[in-house]
mmCIF file of C-alpha atoms in Angstrom:
data_model
loop_
_atom_site.group_PDB
_atom_site.id
_atom_site.type_symbol
_atom_site.label_atom_id
_atom_site.label_comp_id
_atom_site.label_asym_id
_atom_site.label_seq_id
_atom_site.Cartn_x
_atom_site.Cartn_y
_atom_site.Cartn_z
ATOM 1 C CA MET A 1 82.495 101.330 94.382
ATOM 2 C CA SER A 2 85.107 104.061 94.870
ATOM 3 C CA ILE A 3 84.448 107.416 93.168
ATOM 4 C CA LEU A 4 87.425 109.591 92.305
ATOM 5 C CA PRO A 5 86.985 113.338 92.902
ATOM 6 C CA VAL A 6 86.258 115.351 89.763
ATOM 7 C CA PRO A 7 89.206 117.683 89.085
ATOM 8 C CA ARG A 8 88.666 121.451 89.074
ATOM 9 C CA VAL A 9 91.346 121.944 86.408
ATOM 10 C CA GLY A 10 90.969 121.106 82.740
ATOM 11 C CA ILE A 11 93.783 121.031 80.168
ATOM 12 C CA VAL A 12 92.962 121.398 76.475
ATOM 13 C CA VAL A 13 95.833 119.925 74.466
ATOM 14 C CA VAL A 14 95.868 121.318 70.935
ATOM 15 C CA ALA A 15 97.243 118.562 68.702
ATOM 16 C CA ALA A 16 95.322 119.050 65.452
ATOM 17 C CA GLY A 17 98.011 120.887 63.472
ATOM 18 C CA SER A 18 99.028 119.630 60.040
ATOM 19 C CA GLY A 19 102.756 120.135 60.618
ATOM 20 C CA THR A 20 103.341 121.687 57.194
ATOM 21 C CA ARG A 21 106.383 123.686 58.312
ATOM 22 C CA LEU A 22 107.850 120.615 59.977
ATOM 23 C CA GLY A 23 107.757 118.798 56.638
ATOM 24 C CA ALA A 24 107.201 115.376 58.192
ATOM 25 C CA GLY A 25 104.466 114.324 55.797
ATOM 26 C CA GLY A 26 101.734 114.010 58.426
ATOM 27 C CA PRO A 27 100.183 115.581 61.516
ATOM 28 C CA LYS A 28 102.902 117.075 63.691
ATOM 29 C CA ALA A 29 101.632 115.583 66.968
ATOM 30 C CA PHE A 30 102.325 112.030 65.771
ATOM 31 C CA VAL A 31 105.891 112.607 64.567
ATOM 32 C CA GLY A 32 108.398 110.693 66.653
ATOM 33 C CA ILE A 33 111.003 112.286 68.886
ATOM 34 C CA ASP A 34 112.451 108.979 70.044
ATOM 35 C CA GLY A 35 110.381 105.853 70.551
ATOM 36 C CA HIS A 36 107.443 108.126 71.380
ATOM 37 C CA SER A 37 105.578 110.803 69.479
ATOM 38 C CA ILE A 38 105.504 114.543 70.131
ATOM 39 C CA LEU A 39 102.007 114.103 71.584
ATOM 40 C CA ARG A 40 103.083 111.308 73.920
ATOM 41 C CA HIS A 41 105.944 113.405 75.297
ATOM 42 C CA ALA A 42 103.572 116.326 75.858
ATOM 43 C CA LEU A 43 101.092 114.075 77.645
ATOM 44 C CA ASP A 44 103.803 112.548 79.836
ATOM 45 C CA GLY A 45 104.482 116.026 81.186
ATOM 46 C CA ILE A 46 100.795 116.798 81.602
ATOM 47 C CA PHE A 47 100.065 113.627 83.566
ATOM 48 C CA SER A 48 103.033 114.361 85.822
ATOM 49 C CA ALA A 49 101.418 117.694 86.698
ATOM 50 C CA PRO A 50 98.480 118.134 89.142
ATOM 51 C CA ALA A 51 95.441 116.009 88.288
ATOM 52 C CA ALA A 52 93.209 117.528 85.604
ATOM 53 C CA GLN A 53 90.695 116.554 82.987
ATOM 54 C CA VAL A 54 92.735 116.265 79.793
ATOM 55 C CA VAL A 55 90.980 117.013 76.497
ATOM 56 C CA ILE A 56 93.065 116.189 73.418
ATOM 57 C CA VAL A 57 92.031 117.989 70.229
ATOM 58 C CA ALA A 58 93.136 115.586 67.497
ATOM 59 C CA PRO A 59 93.247 115.792 63.686
ATOM 60 C CA ALA A 60 90.239 114.291 61.933
ATOM 61 C CA GLY A 61 90.829 110.578 61.448
ATOM 62 C CA ARG A 62 93.524 110.345 64.122
ATOM 63 C CA GLU A 63 91.276 110.412 67.189
ATOM 64 C CA GLY A 64 91.945 106.736 67.939
ATOM 65 C CA ASP A 65 95.703 107.278 67.783
ATOM 66 C CA ALA A 66 95.401 110.240 70.133
ATOM 67 C CA ARG A 67 93.389 108.166 72.616
ATOM 68 C CA THR A 68 95.977 105.377 72.510
ATOM 69 C CA GLU A 69 98.764 107.846 73.280
ATOM 70 C CA ALA A 70 96.725 109.452 76.063
ATOM 71 C CA LEU A 71 95.843 106.189 77.779
ATOM 72 C CA ALA A 72 99.470 105.069 77.642
ATOM 73 C CA ALA A 73 100.559 108.297 79.345
ATOM 74 C CA ALA A 74 97.657 108.503 81.795
ATOM 75 C CA GLY A 75 98.261 105.307 83.777
ATOM 76 C CA GLY A 76 95.722 105.272 86.587
ATOM 77 C CA ARG A 77 94.214 108.555 85.378
ATOM 78 C CA SER A 78 92.679 107.094 82.207
ATOM 79 C CA ASP A 79 89.199 108.170 83.319
ATOM 80 C CA LEU A 80 90.329 111.809 82.941
ATOM 81 C CA VAL A 81 90.986 111.483 79.182
ATOM 82 C CA THR A 82 88.673 112.976 76.536
ATOM 83 C CA VAL A 83 89.428 113.156 72.797
ATOM 84 C CA VAL A 84 87.662 115.500 70.365
ATOM 85 C CA THR A 85 88.166 116.353 66.696
ATOM 86 C CA GLY A 86 89.926 119.561 65.712
ATOM 87 C CA ALA A 87 88.705 122.182 63.266
ATOM 88 C CA GLY A 88 90.057 124.452 60.545
ATOM 89 C CA THR A 89 91.803 126.979 62.805
ATOM 90 C CA ARG A 90 93.505 126.802 66.160
ATOM 91 C CA GLN A 91 90.818 128.990 67.704
ATOM 92 C CA GLU A 92 88.064 126.695 66.431
ATOM 93 C CA SER A 93 89.988 123.664 67.702
ATOM 94 C CA VAL A 94 90.351 125.177 71.163
ATOM 95 C CA ALA A 95 86.621 125.955 71.157
ATOM 96 C CA ALA A 96 85.922 122.270 70.453
ATOM 97 C CA GLY A 97 88.105 121.340 73.410
ATOM 98 C CA LEU A 98 86.397 123.844 75.707
ATOM 99 C CA ALA A 99 83.003 122.401 74.806
ATOM 100 C CA ALA A 100 84.146 118.984 76.078
ATOM 101 C CA LEU A 101 85.174 120.169 79.554
ATOM 102 C CA TRP A 102 83.205 118.884 82.515
ATOM 103 C CA GLY A 103 80.959 121.221 84.446
ATOM 104 C CA ASP A 104 83.156 121.089 87.570
ATOM 105 C CA VAL A 105 86.196 122.524 85.801
ATOM 106 C CA GLU A 106 86.978 126.034 87.087
ATOM 107 C CA VAL A 107 90.491 126.626 85.708
ATOM 108 C CA VAL A 108 91.346 125.921 82.063
ATOM 109 C CA LEU A 109 94.838 125.524 80.640
ATOM 110 C CA VAL A 110 95.356 125.552 76.875
ATOM 111 C CA HIS A 111 98.565 123.826 75.826
ATOM 112 C CA ASP A 112 100.198 123.228 72.453
ATOM 113 C CA ALA A 113 101.246 119.600 72.047
ATOM 114 C CA ALA A 114 104.147 120.945 69.969
ATOM 115 C CA ARG A 115 105.681 122.227 73.227
ATOM 116 C CA ALA A 116 106.295 118.591 74.002
ATOM 117 C CA LEU A 117 109.064 118.903 76.590
ATOM 118 C CA THR A 118 107.339 121.436 78.872
ATOM 119 C CA PRO A 119 108.149 120.444 82.480
ATOM 120 C CA PRO A 120 105.281 119.786 84.934
ATOM 121 C CA GLU A 121 106.295 122.705 87.158
ATOM 122 C CA VAL A 122 105.256 125.178 84.445
ATOM 123 C CA PHE A 123 101.693 123.838 84.655
ATOM 124 C CA SER A 124 101.781 124.227 88.430
ATOM 125 C CA ARG A 125 102.966 127.846 88.184
ATOM 126 C CA VAL A 126 100.180 128.793 85.791
ATOM 127 C CA ILE A 127 97.506 127.123 87.936
ATOM 128 C CA ALA A 128 98.849 128.826 91.062
ATOM 129 C CA ALA A 129 98.665 132.258 89.418
ATOM 130 C CA VAL A 130 95.019 131.786 88.426
ATOM 131 C CA ASP A 131 94.189 130.405 91.865
ATOM 132 C CA ALA A 132 95.788 133.519 93.357
ATOM 133 C CA GLY A 133 93.247 135.718 91.564
ATOM 134 C CA ALA A 134 94.531 136.307 88.023
ATOM 135 C CA ALA A 135 91.945 136.145 85.246
ATOM 136 C CA GLY A 136 94.654 134.549 83.125
ATOM 137 C CA ALA A 137 98.342 133.666 83.302
ATOM 138 C CA ILE A 138 100.920 132.626 80.747
ATOM 139 C CA PRO A 139 104.520 131.410 81.039
ATOM 140 C CA VAL A 140 107.082 133.677 79.417
ATOM 141 C CA LEU A 141 110.820 133.821 78.859
ATOM 142 C CA PRO A 142 112.830 137.040 78.568
ATOM 143 C CA VAL A 143 114.048 137.906 75.092
ATOM 144 C CA VAL A 144 117.838 137.555 75.047
ATOM 145 C CA ASP A 145 118.589 138.566 71.448
ATOM 146 C CA THR A 146 119.054 142.172 70.406
ATOM 147 C CA ILE A 147 115.880 143.160 68.553
ATOM 148 C CA LYS A 148 115.996 145.581 65.636
ATOM 149 C CA ARG A 149 113.165 147.387 63.887
ATOM 150 C CA VAL A 150 113.544 147.021 60.122
ATOM 151 C CA ALA A 151 111.888 148.347 56.999
ATOM 152 C CA GLY A 152 112.685 146.153 54.027
ATOM 153 C CA ASP A 153 116.432 145.569 54.194
ATOM 154 C CA GLU A 154 117.167 148.664 56.273
ATOM 155 C CA ILE A 155 117.515 148.790 60.078
ATOM 156 C CA VAL A 156 115.506 151.775 61.259
ATOM 157 C CA GLY A 157 115.649 151.440 65.014
ATOM 158 C CA LEU A 158 116.312 149.434 68.156
ATOM 159 C CA VAL A 159 113.580 147.783 70.237
ATOM 160 C CA ASP A 160 113.932 147.834 74.023
ATOM 161 C CA ARG A 161 113.988 144.127 74.791
ATOM 162 C CA SER A 162 113.408 144.743 78.526
ATOM 163 C CA GLU A 163 109.746 145.223 77.639
ATOM 164 C CA LEU A 164 109.543 142.036 75.588
ATOM 165 C CA ALA A 165 108.966 138.401 76.513
ATOM 166 C CA ALA A 166 108.433 135.215 74.528
ATOM 167 C CA ALA A 167 105.070 133.634 75.310
ATOM 168 C CA GLN A 168 104.769 129.891 75.884
ATOM 169 C CA THR A 169 102.039 127.461 76.867
ATOM 170 C CA PRO A 170 100.184 126.253 78.856
ATOM 171 C CA GLN A 171 98.162 129.446 79.073
ATOM 172 C CA GLY A 172 95.716 129.310 81.976
ATOM 173 C CA PHE A 173 92.466 131.154 82.642
ATOM 174 C CA ARG A 174 89.417 131.184 84.838
ATOM 175 C CA ARG A 175 86.875 129.062 83.041
ATOM 176 C CA ASP A 176 84.193 131.771 83.007
ATOM 177 C CA VAL A 177 86.649 134.337 81.596
ATOM 178 C CA LEU A 178 87.834 132.103 78.764
ATOM 179 C CA ASP A 179 84.340 130.881 77.851
ATOM 180 C CA ALA A 180 83.050 134.456 77.685
ATOM 181 C CA ALA A 181 86.026 135.597 75.605
ATOM 182 C CA TYR A 182 85.488 132.812 73.092
ATOM 183 C CA ALA A 183 81.758 133.492 72.913
ATOM 184 C CA ALA A 184 82.393 137.189 72.169
ATOM 185 C CA ALA A 185 85.341 136.753 69.763
ATOM 186 C CA THR A 186 84.915 138.273 66.325
ATOM 187 C CA ASP A 187 88.554 138.047 65.181
ATOM 188 C CA ASP A 188 90.699 134.947 64.813
ATOM 189 C CA PHE A 189 93.585 134.672 67.285
ATOM 190 C CA THR A 190 96.470 132.210 67.444
ATOM 191 C CA ASP A 191 97.056 133.097 71.102
ATOM 192 C CA ASP A 192 94.429 132.670 73.820
ATOM 193 C CA ALA A 193 95.947 135.351 76.031
ATOM 194 C CA ALA A 194 95.450 137.926 73.263
ATOM 195 C CA LEU A 195 91.831 136.897 72.898
ATOM 196 C CA VAL A 196 91.255 137.244 76.644
ATOM 197 C CA ALA A 197 93.085 140.583 76.736
ATOM 198 C CA GLN A 198 90.871 141.907 73.929
ATOM 199 C CA ALA A 199 87.889 140.992 76.096
ATOM 200 C CA GLY A 200 89.203 143.420 78.705
ATOM 201 C CA HIS A 201 91.045 141.164 81.155
ATOM 202 C CA ALA A 202 94.580 141.563 82.442
ATOM 203 C CA VAL A 203 96.793 138.537 81.931
ATOM 204 C CA SER A 204 99.644 137.784 84.332
ATOM 205 C CA ALA A 205 103.077 136.432 83.455
ATOM 206 C CA VAL A 206 104.826 133.570 85.241
ATOM 207 C CA PRO A 207 108.312 132.186 84.577
ATOM 208 C CA GLY A 208 108.453 129.858 81.602
ATOM 209 C CA HIS A 209 111.097 127.258 80.867
ATOM 210 C CA PRO A 210 113.667 126.817 78.064
ATOM 211 C CA LEU A 211 112.444 123.267 77.476
ATOM 212 C CA ALA A 212 108.966 124.554 76.636
ATOM 213 C CA PHE A 213 110.068 125.608 73.138
ATOM 214 C CA LYS A 214 107.697 124.906 70.275
ATOM 215 C CA ILE A 215 108.585 122.225 67.733
ATOM 216 C CA THR A 216 107.770 123.965 64.449
ATOM 217 C CA THR A 217 110.615 123.300 62.030
ATOM 218 C CA ALA A 218 112.919 120.388 61.293
ATOM 219 C CA ALA A 219 115.635 122.151 63.294
ATOM 220 C CA ASP A 220 113.323 122.303 66.319
ATOM 221 C CA LEU A 221 112.644 118.583 65.981
ATOM 222 C CA ASP A 222 116.369 117.847 65.820
ATOM 223 C CA ARG A 223 116.859 119.914 68.981
ATOM 224 C CA ALA A 224 114.109 117.985 70.784
ATOM 225 C CA ARG A 225 115.569 114.652 69.710
ATOM 226 C CA HIS A 226 119.024 115.682 70.894
ATOM 227 C CA LEU A 227 117.679 116.782 74.280
ATOM 228 C CA VAL A 228 115.695 113.599 74.803
ATOM 229 C CA ALA A 229 118.623 111.411 73.733
ATOM 230 C CA ALA A 230 120.896 113.223 76.195
ATOM 231 C CA VAL A 231 118.668 112.334 79.140
ATOM 232 C CA PRO A 232 119.105 108.830 80.597
ATOM 233 C CA VAL A 233 115.934 106.845 80.062
ATOM 234 C CA GLU A 234 114.284 105.905 83.325
ATOM 235 C CA VAL A 235 112.596 102.533 82.995
ATOM 236 C CA PRO A 236 109.381 102.575 85.056
ATOM 237 C CA ALA A 237 109.547 100.103 87.913
ATOM 238 C CA PRO A 238 107.138 97.172 87.816
ATOM 239 C CA ARG A 239 104.304 97.284 90.301
ATOM 240 C CA VAL A 240 102.984 94.500 92.512
ATOM 241 C CA GLY A 241 99.468 93.944 93.797
ATOM 242 C CA VAL A 242 97.920 91.483 96.230
ATOM 243 C CA GLY A 243 94.398 90.100 95.977
ATOM 244 C CA THR A 244 92.297 87.693 97.998
ATOM 245 C CA ASP A 245 88.837 86.198 97.690
ATOM 246 C CA VAL A 246 86.671 83.851 99.711
ATOM 247 C CA HIS A 247 83.520 81.953 98.761
ATOM 248 C CA ALA A 248 81.432 79.441 100.674
ATOM 249 C CA PHE A 249 80.051 76.247 99.239
ATOM 250 C CA GLY A 250 76.311 76.269 98.639
ATOM 251 C CA GLY A 251 75.771 77.587 95.122
ATOM 252 C CA ASP A 252 73.641 76.032 92.399
ATOM 253 C CA GLY A 253 75.012 73.742 89.703
ATOM 254 C CA THR A 254 78.592 72.503 89.580
ATOM 255 C CA LEU A 255 81.807 73.998 90.884
ATOM 256 C CA TRP A 256 83.796 76.512 88.805
ATOM 257 C CA LEU A 257 87.280 77.244 90.097
ATOM 258 C CA ALA A 258 90.454 78.536 88.405
ATOM 259 C CA GLY A 259 88.490 78.869 85.183
ATOM 260 C CA LEU A 260 87.630 75.170 85.128
ATOM 261 C CA GLU A 261 84.388 73.278 85.684
ATOM 262 C CA TRP A 262 84.642 70.520 88.309
ATOM 263 C CA PRO A 263 81.828 67.989 87.718
ATOM 264 C CA GLY A 264 80.638 66.267 90.853
ATOM 265 C CA GLU A 265 81.974 68.976 93.168
ATOM 266 C CA GLN A 266 79.718 71.286 95.174
ATOM 267 C CA ALA A 267 79.348 74.781 93.688
ATOM 268 C CA LEU A 268 80.463 77.951 95.400
ATOM 269 C CA SER A 269 77.965 80.694 96.122
ATOM 270 C CA GLY A 270 78.367 84.192 94.696
ATOM 271 C CA HIS A 271 77.032 86.837 92.319
ATOM 272 C CA SER A 272 78.946 85.213 89.474
ATOM 273 C CA ASP A 273 80.208 81.639 89.526
ATOM 274 C CA GLY A 274 82.056 82.143 92.836
ATOM 275 C CA ASP A 275 85.473 81.444 91.270
ATOM 276 C CA ALA A 276 87.644 82.624 94.153
ATOM 277 C CA VAL A 277 90.853 81.989 92.200
ATOM 278 C CA ALA A 278 89.880 84.199 89.263
ATOM 279 C CA HIS A 279 88.505 86.893 91.555
ATOM 280 C CA ALA A 280 91.695 87.008 93.639
ATOM 281 C CA ILE A 281 93.712 87.437 90.430
ATOM 282 C CA VAL A 282 91.452 90.297 89.331
ATOM 283 C CA ASP A 283 91.913 92.080 92.657
ATOM 284 C CA ALA A 284 95.686 91.636 92.538
ATOM 285 C CA LEU A 285 95.969 93.000 88.995
ATOM 286 C CA LEU A 286 93.737 95.995 89.625
ATOM 287 C CA ALA A 287 95.618 96.794 92.827
ATOM 288 C CA ALA A 288 98.979 96.619 91.074
ATOM 289 C CA ALA A 289 97.829 99.028 88.357
ATOM 290 C CA GLY A 290 96.129 101.389 90.809
ATOM 291 C CA LEU A 291 92.725 100.830 89.202
ATOM 292 C CA GLY A 292 90.617 100.084 92.271
ATOM 293 C CA ASP A 293 89.303 96.642 93.129
ATOM 294 C CA ILE A 294 86.909 94.009 91.860
ATOM 295 C CA GLY A 295 83.920 95.800 93.373
ATOM 296 C CA THR A 296 84.798 98.930 91.387
ATOM 297 C CA HIS A 297 84.468 97.207 88.021
ATOM 298 C CA PHE A 298 82.445 94.028 88.638
ATOM 299 C CA GLY A 299 80.056 94.939 91.456
ATOM 300 C CA THR A 300 76.818 93.154 92.240
ATOM 301 C CA ASP A 301 74.998 96.122 90.680
ATOM 302 C CA GLN A 302 76.244 94.982 87.246
ATOM 303 C CA PRO A 303 73.891 92.221 86.101
ATOM 304 C CA GLU A 304 76.020 91.316 83.084
ATOM 305 C CA TYR A 305 78.424 89.537 85.437
ATOM 306 C CA ALA A 306 75.781 87.408 87.146
ATOM 307 C CA GLY A 307 76.903 83.805 86.619
ATOM 308 C CA ALA A 308 79.936 84.916 84.583
ATOM 309 C CA HIS A 309 83.030 82.718 84.503
ATOM 310 C CA ALA A 310 86.746 83.489 84.826
ATOM 311 C CA ALA A 311 87.284 84.336 81.155
ATOM 312 C CA ALA A 312 84.870 87.271 81.356
ATOM 313 C CA PHE A 313 86.486 88.708 84.495
ATOM 314 C CA LEU A 314 90.096 88.190 83.453
ATOM 315 C CA GLY A 315 89.592 89.294 79.853
ATOM 316 C CA ARG A 316 87.981 92.563 80.954
ATOM 317 C CA THR A 317 90.662 93.136 83.592
ATOM 318 C CA ALA A 318 93.430 92.675 81.015
ATOM 319 C CA ALA A 319 91.648 95.212 78.789
ATOM 320 C CA LEU A 320 91.410 97.715 81.652
ATOM 321 C CA LEU A 321 95.148 97.371 82.231
ATOM 322 C CA ARG A 322 95.917 97.882 78.527
ATOM 323 C CA GLU A 323 93.753 101.000 78.426
ATOM 324 C CA ALA A 324 95.708 102.369 81.388
ATOM 325 C CA GLY A 325 99.086 101.596 79.789
ATOM 326 C CA TRP A 326 99.941 98.421 81.729
ATOM 327 C CA ARG A 327 100.493 94.801 80.799
ATOM 328 C CA VAL A 328 100.539 91.716 82.985
ATOM 329 C CA GLY A 329 103.986 90.479 83.895
ATOM 330 C CA ASN A 330 103.004 87.347 85.791
ATOM 331 C CA VAL A 331 100.557 86.104 88.411
ATOM 332 C CA SER A 332 100.929 83.593 91.237
ATOM 333 C CA VAL A 333 97.830 82.343 93.031
ATOM 334 C CA GLN A 334 97.404 79.890 95.909
ATOM 335 C CA VAL A 335 94.154 78.028 96.638
ATOM 336 C CA GLN A 336 93.323 76.960 100.177
ATOM 337 C CA ALA A 337 90.651 74.256 100.282
ATOM 338 C CA ASN A 338 90.065 70.612 101.123
ATOM 339 C CA ARG A 339 88.341 70.102 97.779
ATOM 340 C CA PRO A 340 88.685 69.935 94.845
ATOM 341 C CA ARG A 341 92.030 68.173 94.486
ATOM 342 C CA PHE A 342 94.149 70.380 92.201
ATOM 343 C CA ALA A 343 97.164 68.187 91.506
ATOM 344 C CA ALA A 344 95.760 66.463 88.412
ATOM 345 C CA ARG A 345 94.432 69.675 86.829
ATOM 346 C CA ARG A 346 96.927 72.277 87.989
ATOM 347 C CA GLU A 347 98.610 72.701 84.595
ATOM 348 C CA GLU A 348 95.216 72.839 82.871
ATOM 349 C CA ALA A 349 94.159 75.595 85.267
ATOM 350 C CA GLU A 350 97.354 77.538 84.575
ATOM 351 C CA ARG A 351 96.831 77.300 80.811
ATOM 352 C CA THR A 352 93.197 78.410 81.089
ATOM 353 C CA LEU A 353 93.928 81.377 83.327
ATOM 354 C CA SER A 354 96.923 82.414 81.222
ATOM 355 C CA ALA A 355 94.855 82.311 78.032
ATOM 356 C CA ALA A 356 92.183 84.488 79.636
ATOM 357 C CA LEU A 357 94.878 87.085 80.430
ATOM 358 C CA GLY A 358 96.184 87.162 76.880
ATOM 359 C CA GLY A 359 99.042 84.726 77.436
ATOM 360 C CA ALA A 360 100.568 86.197 80.608
ATOM 361 C CA PRO A 361 102.114 83.443 82.763
ATOM 362 C CA VAL A 362 99.994 82.269 85.698
ATOM 363 C CA SER A 363 101.157 79.781 88.327
ATOM 364 C CA VAL A 364 98.699 77.975 90.580
ATOM 365 C CA SER A 365 99.419 76.161 93.819
ATOM 366 C CA ALA A 366 97.035 74.516 96.267
ATOM 367 C CA THR A 367 97.162 73.632 99.933
ATOM 368 C CA THR A 368 94.948 72.663 102.836
ATOM 369 C CA THR A 369 94.905 74.247 106.268
ATOM 370 C CA ASP A 370 95.257 71.023 108.290
ATOM 371 C CA GLY A 371 91.630 71.130 109.389
ATOM 372 C CA LEU A 372 91.838 74.692 110.694
ATOM 373 C CA GLY A 373 89.371 77.461 109.898
ATOM 374 C CA PHE A 374 86.425 77.428 107.545
ATOM 375 C CA THR A 375 88.459 75.968 104.676
ATOM 376 C CA GLY A 376 89.728 73.234 106.992
ATOM 377 C CA ARG A 377 86.120 72.411 107.942
ATOM 378 C CA GLY A 378 85.226 72.188 104.247
ATOM 379 C CA ASP A 379 82.907 75.213 104.348
ATOM 380 C CA GLY A 380 84.427 76.966 101.352
ATOM 381 C CA VAL A 381 87.479 78.063 99.373
ATOM 382 C CA SER A 382 89.920 80.951 99.776
ATOM 383 C CA ALA A 383 92.503 82.163 97.283
ATOM 384 C CA TYR A 384 95.449 84.545 97.528
ATOM 385 C CA ALA A 385 97.087 86.098 94.471
ATOM 386 C CA VAL A 386 100.150 88.225 93.808
ATOM 387 C CA ALA A 387 100.400 90.011 90.433
ATOM 388 C CA LEU A 388 103.183 91.957 88.762
ATOM 389 C CA VAL A 389 102.384 94.552 86.091
ATOM 390 C CA VAL A 390 104.755 96.569 83.918
ATOM 391 C CA ARG A 391 104.327 99.579 81.667
ATOM 392 C CA SER A 392 103.297 98.569 78.163
#
């Protein structure tokens, strides 16, 4: 079983706001920009940045929706997704997110989902500043408007804008600094950098980005929709995986192959039913989606798959792909064996395997090896599969 390294960076995505000022009649994070929500656009940027644990703080009752959006954006990083429920204030919601971070996380970024179009390079700049020794770092943009000091309806002075900057997110901090600041906080802040500064730490500034504006009002949403519509949509390319499996004859009971029982034929040996065809398909699909291999998810250390048939393996694999934002395009598998004879049951095998994958088309072919090798001697069966997956 392969074990992915635990990331040292955690990103808390604050998405629990009610969206009252936006006037969309529901939580802001789930309002659409185009075919995707504000939250999905924010997560697309996050998962294009360096690998991190991603904790989404969702509105109560919308945790499932937040997880669906996160898994669709995460692709092969679905194991890095955590969803928690938000609280009454932003500060309380961030605290809930911090509590869900893994122990290995050393650098924490807090990001508003409402800054949905923030480019990945902003995340990288903030992380780099903290790694360079800053207790905290935030992206900022210079103020370009002339700023006046007013009292009621009277202008009473001019503010030197050279000393001003507009703060954005993600705001990044050393984990120990942010945890301590939250533990000691007595006032309520809407900005994590201010909370950390009150705790006595200097916070650095890094260049922000114009696209990292916050969607707060209907005009902001219109701006975001215009910007997204102006960018050509890049359709993710399909991905292809190859899988193979080999099993020897010698198992107990009857033969199971391509999801079918073959009465009168010698069984294949294996931890499950030895169905080389189904197992090759599983390997091909997992490889195409970047989700490891059959040993990662169906190893011999998992007793629930002892004696299991194709439907169990293929059904679970299809679910893993859905959770990671993929769907099966099609599968082609070739069986190499002297027996059983596939011609009479080929279409039945294709229907059975397709049904197990939720209706995705599966084609099956069979051949012999003209007496060569272990399959030619009749010692066992080998299968080779090619699978195509596409973004769901």
